[in-house]
Short mmCIF file of C-alpha atoms in Angstrom, two decimals:
data_model
loop_
_atom_site.label_atom_id
_atom_site.label_comp_id
_atom_site.label_asym_id
_atom_site.label_seq_id
_atom_site.Cartn_x
_atom_site.Cartn_y
_atom_site.Cartn_z
CA MET A 27 0.00 0.00 0.00
CA LEU A 28 2.78 2.40 0.92
CA LEU A 29 4.59 2.12 -2.41
CA SER A 30 1.36 2.53 -4.35
CA ALA A 31 0.27 5.49 -2.26
CA LEU A 32 3.57 7.29 -2.90
CA GLU A 33 3.74 6.09 -6.52
CA LEU A 34 7.16 4.50 -6.02
CA LYS A 35 8.24 2.00 -8.68
CA ALA A 36 11.35 0.06 -9.66
CA GLU A 37 12.27 -1.84 -12.77
CA ARG A 38 11.29 -5.50 -12.85
CA GLY A 39 13.84 -8.04 -11.80
CA THR A 40 14.50 -11.13 -9.77
CA GLY A 41 13.88 -11.41 -6.07
CA SER A 42 16.47 -10.32 -3.60
CA PHE A 43 15.17 -12.17 -0.52
CA LYS A 44 15.67 -15.92 -0.05
CA ASP A 45 12.24 -16.47 1.50
CA VAL A 46 10.11 -14.53 -1.02
CA ASN A 47 8.67 -16.93 -3.57
CA LEU A 48 8.23 -15.23 -6.93
CA ASP A 49 4.77 -16.82 -7.19
CA ALA A 50 3.59 -15.24 -3.91
CA TRP A 51 0.92 -12.55 -4.24
CA TYR A 52 3.16 -10.00 -2.49
CA SER A 53 6.44 -10.80 -4.28
CA SER A 54 6.46 -7.90 -6.76
CA VAL A 55 5.86 -5.33 -4.03
CA VAL A 56 8.52 -6.81 -1.73
CA ILE A 57 11.01 -6.99 -4.60
CA THR A 58 10.29 -3.39 -5.57
CA ALA A 59 10.58 -2.21 -1.96
CA GLY A 60 13.87 -4.07 -1.64
CA LYS A 61 15.29 -2.63 -4.85
CA LEU A 62 14.33 0.87 -3.76
CA GLY A 63 15.87 0.35 -0.31
CA VAL A 64 12.55 0.89 1.46
CA VAL A 65 12.86 -2.55 3.09
CA GLN A 66 16.19 -4.12 3.85
CA GLY A 67 15.34 -7.54 5.21
CA HIS A 68 17.32 -9.51 7.74
CA ALA A 69 21.07 -10.10 7.92
CA ASP A 70 20.61 -13.68 6.71
CA GLY A 71 19.12 -12.52 3.39
CA THR A 72 15.52 -13.21 4.31
CA PHE A 73 12.60 -10.81 4.34
CA GLY A 74 10.27 -12.50 6.82
CA PRO A 75 6.96 -12.04 4.98
CA ASN A 76 5.03 -13.57 7.87
CA ASP A 77 6.89 -11.71 10.62
CA LYS A 78 5.15 -9.13 12.76
CA LEU A 79 6.26 -5.54 12.23
CA SER A 80 7.50 -3.43 15.14
CA ARG A 81 6.61 0.23 15.53
CA GLU A 82 10.21 1.25 14.85
CA GLU A 83 10.36 -0.93 11.73
CA MET A 84 7.15 0.65 10.44
CA ALA A 85 8.59 4.11 11.09
CA ALA A 86 11.90 3.29 9.37
CA ILE A 87 10.15 1.85 6.30
CA SER A 88 7.76 4.79 6.10
CA TYR A 89 10.59 7.28 6.42
CA ARG A 90 12.66 5.63 3.67
CA ALA A 91 9.63 5.65 1.35
CA LEU A 92 8.90 9.31 2.11
CA LYS A 93 12.50 10.28 1.45
CA LEU A 94 12.39 8.52 -1.93
CA ALA A 95 9.15 10.31 -2.78
CA GLU A 96 10.80 13.56 -1.63
CA LYS A 97 7.96 14.26 0.78
CA VAL A 98 10.05 14.66 3.92
CA ASN A 99 13.20 16.57 4.75
CA GLY A 100 16.14 14.23 5.30
CA GLN A 101 17.72 16.62 7.82
CA THR A 102 16.88 15.59 11.36
CA ASP A 103 18.60 15.84 14.71
CA VAL A 104 18.15 12.52 16.51
CA ASN A 105 19.10 14.23 19.76
CA VAL A 106 15.68 15.91 19.88
CA ILE A 107 13.66 12.71 20.22
CA SER A 108 11.30 13.52 23.06
CA PHE A 109 9.95 10.06 23.83
CA LYS A 110 10.65 8.85 27.37
CA ASP A 111 11.84 5.49 26.02
CA LYS A 112 14.11 6.97 23.33
CA ASP A 113 17.01 4.85 24.60
CA LEU A 114 15.10 1.76 23.43
CA ILE A 115 14.91 2.98 19.82
CA SER A 116 17.33 1.14 17.54
CA LEU A 117 19.95 3.26 15.80
CA TYR A 118 18.66 2.35 12.31
CA ALA A 119 15.19 3.71 13.18
CA SER A 120 16.06 6.82 15.19
CA GLU A 121 16.33 9.23 12.24
CA GLY A 122 13.03 8.04 10.78
CA ILE A 123 11.19 8.19 14.08
CA THR A 124 12.52 11.68 14.73
CA ALA A 125 11.60 12.99 11.27
CA LEU A 126 8.13 11.43 11.26
CA ALA A 127 7.38 12.66 14.78
CA GLN A 128 8.52 16.18 13.90
CA ALA A 129 6.32 16.08 10.79
CA GLY A 130 3.32 14.94 12.86
CA ILE A 131 3.05 11.65 10.98
CA ILE A 132 3.62 9.48 14.04
CA ASN A 133 3.28 10.04 17.72
CA GLY A 134 3.76 8.21 20.96
CA PHE A 135 1.41 7.14 23.68
CA GLU A 136 -0.18 9.26 26.40
CA ASP A 137 2.51 8.14 28.85
CA GLY A 138 5.20 9.79 26.66
CA ASN A 139 6.65 6.53 25.34
CA PHE A 140 6.98 5.42 21.74
CA ARG A 141 7.27 1.68 22.45
CA PRO A 142 9.58 0.99 19.51
CA GLN A 143 9.64 -2.80 19.88
CA ALA A 144 5.86 -3.14 20.28
CA TYR A 145 4.13 -4.57 17.26
CA THR A 146 2.36 -2.19 14.91
CA THR A 147 -1.38 -2.66 14.81
CA ARG A 148 -3.37 -2.44 11.60
CA ALA A 149 -4.96 0.74 12.95
CA GLU A 150 -1.54 2.32 13.55
CA ALA A 151 -0.38 1.35 10.06
CA ALA A 152 -3.52 2.86 8.53
CA TYR A 153 -3.01 6.04 10.59
CA ILE A 154 0.58 6.38 9.37
CA ILE A 155 -0.36 5.76 5.73
CA LEU A 156 -3.17 8.30 5.96
CA ASN A 157 -0.77 10.88 7.41
CA LEU A 158 1.81 10.06 4.72
CA LEU A 159 -0.76 10.70 2.01
CA GLN A 160 -1.51 14.10 3.48
CA GLN A 161 2.12 15.21 3.13
#
């Protein structure tokens, strides 16, 4: 949905993740996202199509897609993350979380935490995509 919403496309090619079957309904989107660098997969060369997605992973993917679509400024200061649990945010996701929070695309919980390792709900994903479309 994210790639379609931002009209991001890549040239056709072979899969880059060991666990993405080219006959799977999602393969073309995953391959495109991989070629564009929106998703990076795991260190072992797998994508994990059935894995749950953490909040920080969703933020990192969304940020990479927005940068490609030139809809967000790539200049952020990760030192200004205001979430109480900012020390739990993985380094790879900190820039994206900061930029998306500053742009009002994502936010934390009422207790001031972001909960980066919590799984993203479908409602949260829809909220983020809606906010991305409004950029």
